[in-house]
Short mmCIF file of C-alpha atoms and ligand atoms in Angstrom, two decimals:
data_model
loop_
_atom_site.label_atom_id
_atom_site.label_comp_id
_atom_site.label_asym_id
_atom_site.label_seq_id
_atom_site.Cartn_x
_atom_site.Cartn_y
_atom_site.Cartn_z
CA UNK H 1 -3.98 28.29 3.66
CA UNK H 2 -5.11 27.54 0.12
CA UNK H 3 -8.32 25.65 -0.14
CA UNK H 4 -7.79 21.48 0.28
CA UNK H 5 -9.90 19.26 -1.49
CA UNK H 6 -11.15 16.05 -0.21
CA UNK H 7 -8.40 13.43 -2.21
CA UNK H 8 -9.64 10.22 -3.10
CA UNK H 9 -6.94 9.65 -5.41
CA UNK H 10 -5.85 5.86 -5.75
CA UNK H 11 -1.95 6.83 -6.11
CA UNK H 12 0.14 9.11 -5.18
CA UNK H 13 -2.19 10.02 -2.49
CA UNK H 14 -3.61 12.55 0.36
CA UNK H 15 -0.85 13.19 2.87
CA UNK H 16 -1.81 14.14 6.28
CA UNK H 17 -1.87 18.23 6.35
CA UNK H 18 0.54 17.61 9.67
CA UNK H 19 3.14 16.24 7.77
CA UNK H 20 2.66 18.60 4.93
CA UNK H 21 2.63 21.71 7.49
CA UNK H 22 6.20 20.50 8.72
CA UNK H 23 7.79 19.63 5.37
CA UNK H 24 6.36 23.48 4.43
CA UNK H 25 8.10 24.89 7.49
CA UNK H 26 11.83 22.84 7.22
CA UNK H 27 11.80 22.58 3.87
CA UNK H 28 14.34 26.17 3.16
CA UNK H 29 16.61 25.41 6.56
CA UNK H 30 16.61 22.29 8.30
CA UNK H 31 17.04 21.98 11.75
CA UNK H 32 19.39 25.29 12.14
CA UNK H 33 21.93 23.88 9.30
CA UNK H 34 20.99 26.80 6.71
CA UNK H 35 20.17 24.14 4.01
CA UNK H 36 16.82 22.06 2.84
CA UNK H 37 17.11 18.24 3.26
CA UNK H 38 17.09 18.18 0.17
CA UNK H 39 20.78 19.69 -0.32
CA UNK H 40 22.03 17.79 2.27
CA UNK H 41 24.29 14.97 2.37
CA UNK H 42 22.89 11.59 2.56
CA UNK H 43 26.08 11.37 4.79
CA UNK H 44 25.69 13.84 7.04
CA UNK H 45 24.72 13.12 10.77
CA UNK H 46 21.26 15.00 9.88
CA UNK H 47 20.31 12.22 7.53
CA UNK H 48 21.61 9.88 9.18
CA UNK H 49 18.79 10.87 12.12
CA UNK H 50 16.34 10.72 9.84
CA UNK H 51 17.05 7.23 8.38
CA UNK H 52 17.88 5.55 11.77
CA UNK H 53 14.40 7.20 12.97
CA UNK H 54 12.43 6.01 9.77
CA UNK H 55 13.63 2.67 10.21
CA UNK H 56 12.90 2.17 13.89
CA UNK H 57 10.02 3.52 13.41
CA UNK H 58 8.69 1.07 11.08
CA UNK H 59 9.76 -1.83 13.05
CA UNK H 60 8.35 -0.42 16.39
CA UNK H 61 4.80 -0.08 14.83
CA UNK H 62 4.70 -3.27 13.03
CA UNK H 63 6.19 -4.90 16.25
CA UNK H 64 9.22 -6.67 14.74
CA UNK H 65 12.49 -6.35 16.58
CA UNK H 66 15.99 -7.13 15.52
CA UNK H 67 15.80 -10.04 12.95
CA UNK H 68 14.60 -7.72 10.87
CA UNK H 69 16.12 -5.14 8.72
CA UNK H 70 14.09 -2.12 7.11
CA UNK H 71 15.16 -1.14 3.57
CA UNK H 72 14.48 2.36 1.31
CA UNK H 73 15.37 1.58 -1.71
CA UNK H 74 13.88 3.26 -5.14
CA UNK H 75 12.71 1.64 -8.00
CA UNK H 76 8.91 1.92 -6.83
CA UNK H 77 6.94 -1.62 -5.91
CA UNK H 78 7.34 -2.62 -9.56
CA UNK H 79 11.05 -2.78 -9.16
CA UNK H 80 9.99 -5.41 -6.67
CA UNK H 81 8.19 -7.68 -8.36
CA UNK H 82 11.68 -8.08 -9.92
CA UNK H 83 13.57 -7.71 -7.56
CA UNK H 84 12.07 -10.75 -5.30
CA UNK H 85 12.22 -13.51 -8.22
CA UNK H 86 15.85 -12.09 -8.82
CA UNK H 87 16.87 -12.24 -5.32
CA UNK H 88 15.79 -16.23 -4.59
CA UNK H 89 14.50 -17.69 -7.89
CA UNK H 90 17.66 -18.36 -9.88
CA UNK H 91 18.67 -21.77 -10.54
CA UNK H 92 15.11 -23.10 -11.58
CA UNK H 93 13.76 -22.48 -8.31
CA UNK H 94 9.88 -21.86 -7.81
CA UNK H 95 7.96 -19.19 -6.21
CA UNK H 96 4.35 -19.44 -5.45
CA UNK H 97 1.82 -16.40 -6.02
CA UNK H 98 -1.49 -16.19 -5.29
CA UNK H 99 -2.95 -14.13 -8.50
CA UNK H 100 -5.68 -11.72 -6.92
CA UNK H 101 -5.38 -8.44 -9.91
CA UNK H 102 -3.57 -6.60 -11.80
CA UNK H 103 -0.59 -5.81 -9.87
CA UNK H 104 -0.12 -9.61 -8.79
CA UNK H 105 -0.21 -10.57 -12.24
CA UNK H 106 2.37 -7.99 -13.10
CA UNK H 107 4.63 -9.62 -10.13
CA UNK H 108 3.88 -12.90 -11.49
CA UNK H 109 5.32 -11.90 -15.12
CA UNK H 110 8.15 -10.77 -13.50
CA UNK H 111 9.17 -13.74 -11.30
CA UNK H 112 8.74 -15.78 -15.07
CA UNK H 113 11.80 -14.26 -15.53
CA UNK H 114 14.04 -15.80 -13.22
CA UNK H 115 12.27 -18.54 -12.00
CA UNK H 116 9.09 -21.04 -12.15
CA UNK H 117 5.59 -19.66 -10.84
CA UNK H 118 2.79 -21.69 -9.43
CA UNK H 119 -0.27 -19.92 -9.18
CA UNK H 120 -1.41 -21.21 -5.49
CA UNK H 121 -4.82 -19.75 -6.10
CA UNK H 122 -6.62 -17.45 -8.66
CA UNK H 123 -9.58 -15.53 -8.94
CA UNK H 124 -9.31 -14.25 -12.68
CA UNK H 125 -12.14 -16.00 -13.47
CA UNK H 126 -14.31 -13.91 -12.00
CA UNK H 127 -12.94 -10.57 -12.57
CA UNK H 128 -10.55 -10.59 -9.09
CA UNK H 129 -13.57 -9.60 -7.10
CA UNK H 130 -12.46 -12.16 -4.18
CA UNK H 131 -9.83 -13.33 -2.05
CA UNK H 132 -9.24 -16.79 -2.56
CA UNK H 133 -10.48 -18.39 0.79
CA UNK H 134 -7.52 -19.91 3.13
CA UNK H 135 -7.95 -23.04 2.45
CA UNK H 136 -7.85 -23.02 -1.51
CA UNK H 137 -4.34 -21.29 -1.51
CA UNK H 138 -2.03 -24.54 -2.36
CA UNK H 139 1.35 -24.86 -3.38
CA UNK H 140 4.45 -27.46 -3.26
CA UNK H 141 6.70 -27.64 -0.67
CA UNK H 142 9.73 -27.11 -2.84
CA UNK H 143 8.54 -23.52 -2.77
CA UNK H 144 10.71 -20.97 -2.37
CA UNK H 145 8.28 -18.27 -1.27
CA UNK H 146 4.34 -17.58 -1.27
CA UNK H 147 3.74 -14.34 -3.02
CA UNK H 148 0.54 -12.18 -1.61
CA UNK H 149 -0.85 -8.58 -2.64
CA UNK H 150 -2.58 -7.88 0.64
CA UNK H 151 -4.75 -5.13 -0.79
CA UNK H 152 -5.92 -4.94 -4.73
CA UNK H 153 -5.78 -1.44 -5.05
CA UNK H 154 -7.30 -1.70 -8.58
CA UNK H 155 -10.00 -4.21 -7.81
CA UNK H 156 -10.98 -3.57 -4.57
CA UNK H 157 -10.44 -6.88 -2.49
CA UNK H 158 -7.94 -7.03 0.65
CA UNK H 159 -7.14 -10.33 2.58
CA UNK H 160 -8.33 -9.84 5.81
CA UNK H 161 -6.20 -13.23 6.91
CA UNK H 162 -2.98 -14.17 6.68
CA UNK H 163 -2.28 -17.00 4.48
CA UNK H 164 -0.83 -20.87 5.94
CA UNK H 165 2.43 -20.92 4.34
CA UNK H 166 4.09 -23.25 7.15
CA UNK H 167 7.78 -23.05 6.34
CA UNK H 168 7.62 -21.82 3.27
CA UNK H 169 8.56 -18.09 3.81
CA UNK H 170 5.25 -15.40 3.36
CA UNK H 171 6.35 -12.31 0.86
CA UNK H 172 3.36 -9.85 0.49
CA UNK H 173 2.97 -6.73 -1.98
CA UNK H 174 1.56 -4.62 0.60
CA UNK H 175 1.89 -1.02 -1.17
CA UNK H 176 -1.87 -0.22 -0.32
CA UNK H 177 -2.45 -0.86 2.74
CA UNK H 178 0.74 -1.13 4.60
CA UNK H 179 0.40 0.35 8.58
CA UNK H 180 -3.48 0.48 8.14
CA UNK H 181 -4.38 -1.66 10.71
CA UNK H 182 -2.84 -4.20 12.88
CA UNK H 183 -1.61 -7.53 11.27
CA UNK H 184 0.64 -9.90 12.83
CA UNK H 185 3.46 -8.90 10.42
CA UNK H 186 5.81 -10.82 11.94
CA UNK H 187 4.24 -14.05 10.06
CA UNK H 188 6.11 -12.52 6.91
CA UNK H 189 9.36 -12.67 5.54
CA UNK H 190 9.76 -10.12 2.97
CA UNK H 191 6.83 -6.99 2.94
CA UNK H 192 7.71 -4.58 0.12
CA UNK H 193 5.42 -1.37 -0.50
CA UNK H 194 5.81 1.44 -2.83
CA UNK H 195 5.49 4.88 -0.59
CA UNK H 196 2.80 7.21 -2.32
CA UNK H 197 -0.53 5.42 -1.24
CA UNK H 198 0.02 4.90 2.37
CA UNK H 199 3.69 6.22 3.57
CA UNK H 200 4.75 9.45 2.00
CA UNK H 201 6.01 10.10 -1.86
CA UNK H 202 6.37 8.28 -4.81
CA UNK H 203 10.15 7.70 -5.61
CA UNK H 204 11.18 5.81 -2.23
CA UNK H 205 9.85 1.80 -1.46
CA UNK H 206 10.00 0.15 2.11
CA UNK H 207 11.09 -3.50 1.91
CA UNK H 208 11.33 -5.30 5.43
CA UNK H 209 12.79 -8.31 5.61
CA UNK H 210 13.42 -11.19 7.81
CA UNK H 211 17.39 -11.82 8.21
CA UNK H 212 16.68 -15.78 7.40
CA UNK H 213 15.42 -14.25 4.30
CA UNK H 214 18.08 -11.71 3.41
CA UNK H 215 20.45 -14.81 4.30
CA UNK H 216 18.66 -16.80 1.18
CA UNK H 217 19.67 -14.28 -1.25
CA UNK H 218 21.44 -15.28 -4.88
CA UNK H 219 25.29 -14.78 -5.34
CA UNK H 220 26.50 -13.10 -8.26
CA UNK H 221 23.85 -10.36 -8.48
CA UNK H 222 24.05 -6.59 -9.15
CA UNK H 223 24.84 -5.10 -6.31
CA UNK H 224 22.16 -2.90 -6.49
CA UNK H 225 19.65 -5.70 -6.99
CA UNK H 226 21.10 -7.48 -4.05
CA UNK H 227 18.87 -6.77 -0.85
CA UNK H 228 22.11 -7.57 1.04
CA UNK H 229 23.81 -4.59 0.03
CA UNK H 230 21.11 -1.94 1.53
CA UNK H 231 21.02 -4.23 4.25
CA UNK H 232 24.81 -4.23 5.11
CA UNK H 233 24.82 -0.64 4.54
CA UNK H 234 21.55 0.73 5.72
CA UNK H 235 20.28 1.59 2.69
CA UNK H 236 23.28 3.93 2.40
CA UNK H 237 25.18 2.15 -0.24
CA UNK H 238 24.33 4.99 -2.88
CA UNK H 239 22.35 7.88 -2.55
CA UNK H 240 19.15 6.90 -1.34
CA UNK H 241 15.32 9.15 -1.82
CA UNK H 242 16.54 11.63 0.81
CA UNK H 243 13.28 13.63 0.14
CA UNK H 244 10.97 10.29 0.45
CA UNK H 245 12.42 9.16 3.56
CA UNK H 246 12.17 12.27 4.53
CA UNK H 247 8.64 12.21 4.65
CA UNK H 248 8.10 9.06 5.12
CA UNK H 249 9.46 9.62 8.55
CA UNK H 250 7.34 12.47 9.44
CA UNK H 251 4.13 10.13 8.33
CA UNK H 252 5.46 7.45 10.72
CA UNK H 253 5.50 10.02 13.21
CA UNK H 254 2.56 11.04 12.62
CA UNK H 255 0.87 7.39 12.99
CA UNK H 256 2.71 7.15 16.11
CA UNK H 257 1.18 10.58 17.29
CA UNK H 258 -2.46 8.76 16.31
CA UNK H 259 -1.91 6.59 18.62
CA UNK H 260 -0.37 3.82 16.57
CA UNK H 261 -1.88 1.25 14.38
CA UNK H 262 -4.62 0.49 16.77
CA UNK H 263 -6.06 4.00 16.36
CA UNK H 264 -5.39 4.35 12.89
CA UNK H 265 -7.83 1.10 12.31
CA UNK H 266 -10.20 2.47 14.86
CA UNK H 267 -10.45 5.35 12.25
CA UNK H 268 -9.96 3.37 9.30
CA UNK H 269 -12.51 0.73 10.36
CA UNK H 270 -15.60 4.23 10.65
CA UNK H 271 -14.47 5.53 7.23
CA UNK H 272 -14.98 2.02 5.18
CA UNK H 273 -17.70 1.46 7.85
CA UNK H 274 -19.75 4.45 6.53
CA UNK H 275 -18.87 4.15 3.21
CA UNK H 276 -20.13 0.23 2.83
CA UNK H 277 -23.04 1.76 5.04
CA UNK H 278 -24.91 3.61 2.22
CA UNK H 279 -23.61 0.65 0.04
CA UNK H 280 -25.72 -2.12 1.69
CA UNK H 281 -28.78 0.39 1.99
CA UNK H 282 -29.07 1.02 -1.46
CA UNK H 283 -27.47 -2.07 -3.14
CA UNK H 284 -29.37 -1.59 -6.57
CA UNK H 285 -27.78 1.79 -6.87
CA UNK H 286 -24.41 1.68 -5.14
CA UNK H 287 -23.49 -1.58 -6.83
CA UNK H 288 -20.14 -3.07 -4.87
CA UNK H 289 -17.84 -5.18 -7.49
CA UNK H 290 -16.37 -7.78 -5.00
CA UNK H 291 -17.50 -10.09 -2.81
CA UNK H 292 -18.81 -9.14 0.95
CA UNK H 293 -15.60 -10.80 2.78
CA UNK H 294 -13.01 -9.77 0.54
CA UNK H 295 -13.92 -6.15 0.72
CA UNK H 296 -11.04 -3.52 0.68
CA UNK H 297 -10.78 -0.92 3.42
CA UNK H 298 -8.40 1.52 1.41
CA UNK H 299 -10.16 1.05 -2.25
CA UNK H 300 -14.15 0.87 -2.48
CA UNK H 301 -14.93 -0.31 -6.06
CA UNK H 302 -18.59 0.82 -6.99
CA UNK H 303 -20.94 0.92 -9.98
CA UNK H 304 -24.03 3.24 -10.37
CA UNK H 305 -27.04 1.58 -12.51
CA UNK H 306 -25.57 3.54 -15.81
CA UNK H 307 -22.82 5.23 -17.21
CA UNK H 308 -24.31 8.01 -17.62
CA UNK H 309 -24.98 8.25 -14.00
CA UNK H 310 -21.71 7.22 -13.10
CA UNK H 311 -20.29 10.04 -15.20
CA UNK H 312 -22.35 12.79 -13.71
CA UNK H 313 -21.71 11.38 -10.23
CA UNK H 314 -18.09 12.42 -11.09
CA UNK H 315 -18.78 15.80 -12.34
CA UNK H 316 -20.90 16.73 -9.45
CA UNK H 317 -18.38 15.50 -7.32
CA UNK H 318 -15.67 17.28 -8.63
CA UNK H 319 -17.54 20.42 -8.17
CA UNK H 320 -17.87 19.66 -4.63
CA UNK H 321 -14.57 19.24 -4.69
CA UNK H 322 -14.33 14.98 -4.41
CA UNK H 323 -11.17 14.72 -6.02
CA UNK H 324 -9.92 11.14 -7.73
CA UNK H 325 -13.34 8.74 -7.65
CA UNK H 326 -12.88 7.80 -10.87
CA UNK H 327 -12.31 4.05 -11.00
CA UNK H 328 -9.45 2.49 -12.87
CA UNK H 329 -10.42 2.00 -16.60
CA UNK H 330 -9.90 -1.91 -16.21
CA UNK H 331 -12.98 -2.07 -13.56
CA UNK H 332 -15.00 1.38 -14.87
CA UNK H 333 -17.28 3.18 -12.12
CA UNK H 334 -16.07 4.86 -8.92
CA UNK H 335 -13.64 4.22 -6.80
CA UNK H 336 -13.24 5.08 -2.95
CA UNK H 337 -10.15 5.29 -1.81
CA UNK H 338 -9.83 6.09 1.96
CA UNK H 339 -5.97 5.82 2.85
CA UNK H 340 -4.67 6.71 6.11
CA UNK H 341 -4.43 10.57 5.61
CA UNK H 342 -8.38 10.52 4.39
CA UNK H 343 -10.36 11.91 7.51
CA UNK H 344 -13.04 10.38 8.80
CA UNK H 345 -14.81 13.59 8.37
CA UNK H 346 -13.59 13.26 4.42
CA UNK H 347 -15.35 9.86 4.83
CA UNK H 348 -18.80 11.16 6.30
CA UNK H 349 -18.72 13.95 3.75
CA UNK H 350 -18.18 11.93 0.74
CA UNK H 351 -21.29 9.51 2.00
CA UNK H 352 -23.31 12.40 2.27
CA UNK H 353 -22.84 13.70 -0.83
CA UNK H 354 -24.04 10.04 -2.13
CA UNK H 355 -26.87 10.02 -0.13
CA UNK H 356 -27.78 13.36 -2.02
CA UNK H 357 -26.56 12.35 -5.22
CA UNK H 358 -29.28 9.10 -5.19
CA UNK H 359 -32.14 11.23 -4.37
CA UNK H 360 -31.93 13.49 -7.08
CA UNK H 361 -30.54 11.16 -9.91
C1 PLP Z 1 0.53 1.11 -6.77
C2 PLP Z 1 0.85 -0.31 -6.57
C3 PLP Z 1 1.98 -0.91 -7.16
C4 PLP Z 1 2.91 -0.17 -8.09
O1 PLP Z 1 3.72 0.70 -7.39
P1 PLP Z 1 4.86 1.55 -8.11
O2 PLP Z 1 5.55 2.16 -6.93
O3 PLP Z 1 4.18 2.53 -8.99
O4 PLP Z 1 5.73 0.63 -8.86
C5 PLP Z 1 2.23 -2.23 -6.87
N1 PLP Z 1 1.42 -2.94 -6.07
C6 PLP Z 1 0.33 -2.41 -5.51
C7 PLP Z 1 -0.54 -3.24 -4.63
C8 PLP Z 1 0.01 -1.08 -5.75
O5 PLP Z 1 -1.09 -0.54 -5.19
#
């Protein structure tokens, strides 16, 4: 086995070695049929297995059950932000989003296109380093939907409640933290996620939706922009990411194997655990950018007293071989990202090497 670094990076991401080791073995023959799954077709009754599976899957470990469906489409989460406005905005209609970063803004530009935005809550002016509290998210009640990015993969914040929508149906950008602990995700009615932080590849996205939901859905649409399409024909209508599914199936195995999503946020819980550890010992040198309650468990955001520092941190680490702590260019410093497939042990080691790192610089 070649040497594996310790991959922090914010997207694509680590995969767990598992999954990888299977892919690795199946990938020339699979299952017997003399052909990779990759040269397969999507028709075929091995596919078919492996869709069927992926999508049960998902539903068993978020706990939703027949009203609703489970979509691959491609397209990544951007496609999405699209995608939703497209689906239920037309006609003037108005969707509410809650602006919390970069990628909700991008959703919110989007949804412009098709429809009227309220912005239910903000926190722009101070640099997206909260979650707007519960009770500060307001909207109309002609709202068509209440847009949420559960996780700012870019900032560093992560709603760690699920917003009061009432009747108004919940639809959440949940690309970043999707299946990393357990959230009652049945108070939603459309969850979306691009694969490559926490599912598999980039090149295949996850939307589940709620069959009131898909029943909302805009006449006269592309068909391909029509969620009722991949829902009447289980996201079979064209060829779908064979190779994302794919793998996204073996990860949801995988989780399953853990033990589900209560073990993976047993897990998940120790690595942000130790990480905001060393954090709150040394707050004048590990300088968290967001607020205590609205801290991310899949994205630490961190400055050092200096750039300098900040720049050797990154050196040294690479040479340790602490891949991807490099935080985006919009926020500067380091950033921790500690998605499913990170170890624990990937967590201690990195919080070590910190601990080092301080007393010496
Ligand atoms: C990465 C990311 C996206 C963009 O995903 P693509 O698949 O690259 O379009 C959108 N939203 C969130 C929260 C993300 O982390």
């Amino acid at each position: 086995m070649t040497n594996r670094v310790f991959n922090f990076n914010p997207g694509p991401s680590t995969l767990p070695l598992d999954v990888l080791k299977i892919v690795q073995e199946e990938f020339i023959s699979y299952k017997g049929t003399g052909m990779s799954v990759i040269e397969i077709s999507h028709r075929s009754a091995e596919y078919e297995e492996i869709n069927n599976t992926a999508m049960a899957l998902m539903k068993d470990l978020m706990g939703l059950g027949d009203n609703y469906k489970v979509l691959f489409v491609g397209g990544g989460a951007s496609s999405q932000f699209a995608m939703v406005p497209m689906n239920f905005l037309i006609g003037g209609k108005t969707g509410a989003y809650v602006n919390t970063g970069t990628w909700s803004s991008k959703a919110m530009k989007e949804a412009k296109i098709f429809g009227d935005v309220h912005v239910a809550a903000s926190s722009k002016e101070k640099n997206y380093s909260f979650i707007p509290k519960k009770a500060d998210i307001k909207f109309p009640s002609n709202t068509v939907y209440l847009h949420i990015t559960t996780n700012n993969t870019i900032e560093g914040t992560q709603y760690h409640f699920v917003p009061e929508a009432g009747n108004v149906p919940l639809v959440a950008d949940m690309s970043s933290d999707i299946l990393s602990m357990r959230t009652d995700f049945s108070k939603y009615s459309l969850i979306y996620a691009g694969a490559q932080k926490n599912l598999g590849p980039a090149g295949v996205t996850v939307v589940i939706i709620r069959n009131e939901m898909l029943a909302k859905c805009k006449d006269g649409l592309p068909t391909m922009f029509d969620y009722r399409t991949h829902a009447k024909d289980s996201s079979l209508y064209n060829t779908p990411p064979v190779f994302g599914v794919y793998i996204v199936k073996l990860v949801l195995e995988w989780i399953k194997k853990q033990g589900g999503l209560q073990a993976i946020e047993k897990v998940n819980a120790a690595k942000k655990d130790a990480v905001y550890g060393i954090m709150d010992r040394y707050p004048d040198y590990f300088k968290g950018t967001t607020e205590k309650d609205s801290r991310s468990w899949m994205n630490i955001t961190l400055r050092l007293p200096s750039e300098d520092l900040e720049k050797k941190f990154l050196s040294e680490a690479k040479t340790e071989a602490f891949i991807g702590l490099k935080g985006h260019r919009s926020v500067g410093g380091i950033r921790i990202s500690l998605y499913n497939a990170l170890t624990l042990d990937g967590a201690h080691k990195v919080v070590e090497f910190m601990e080092k790192f301080k007393k010496s610089n």
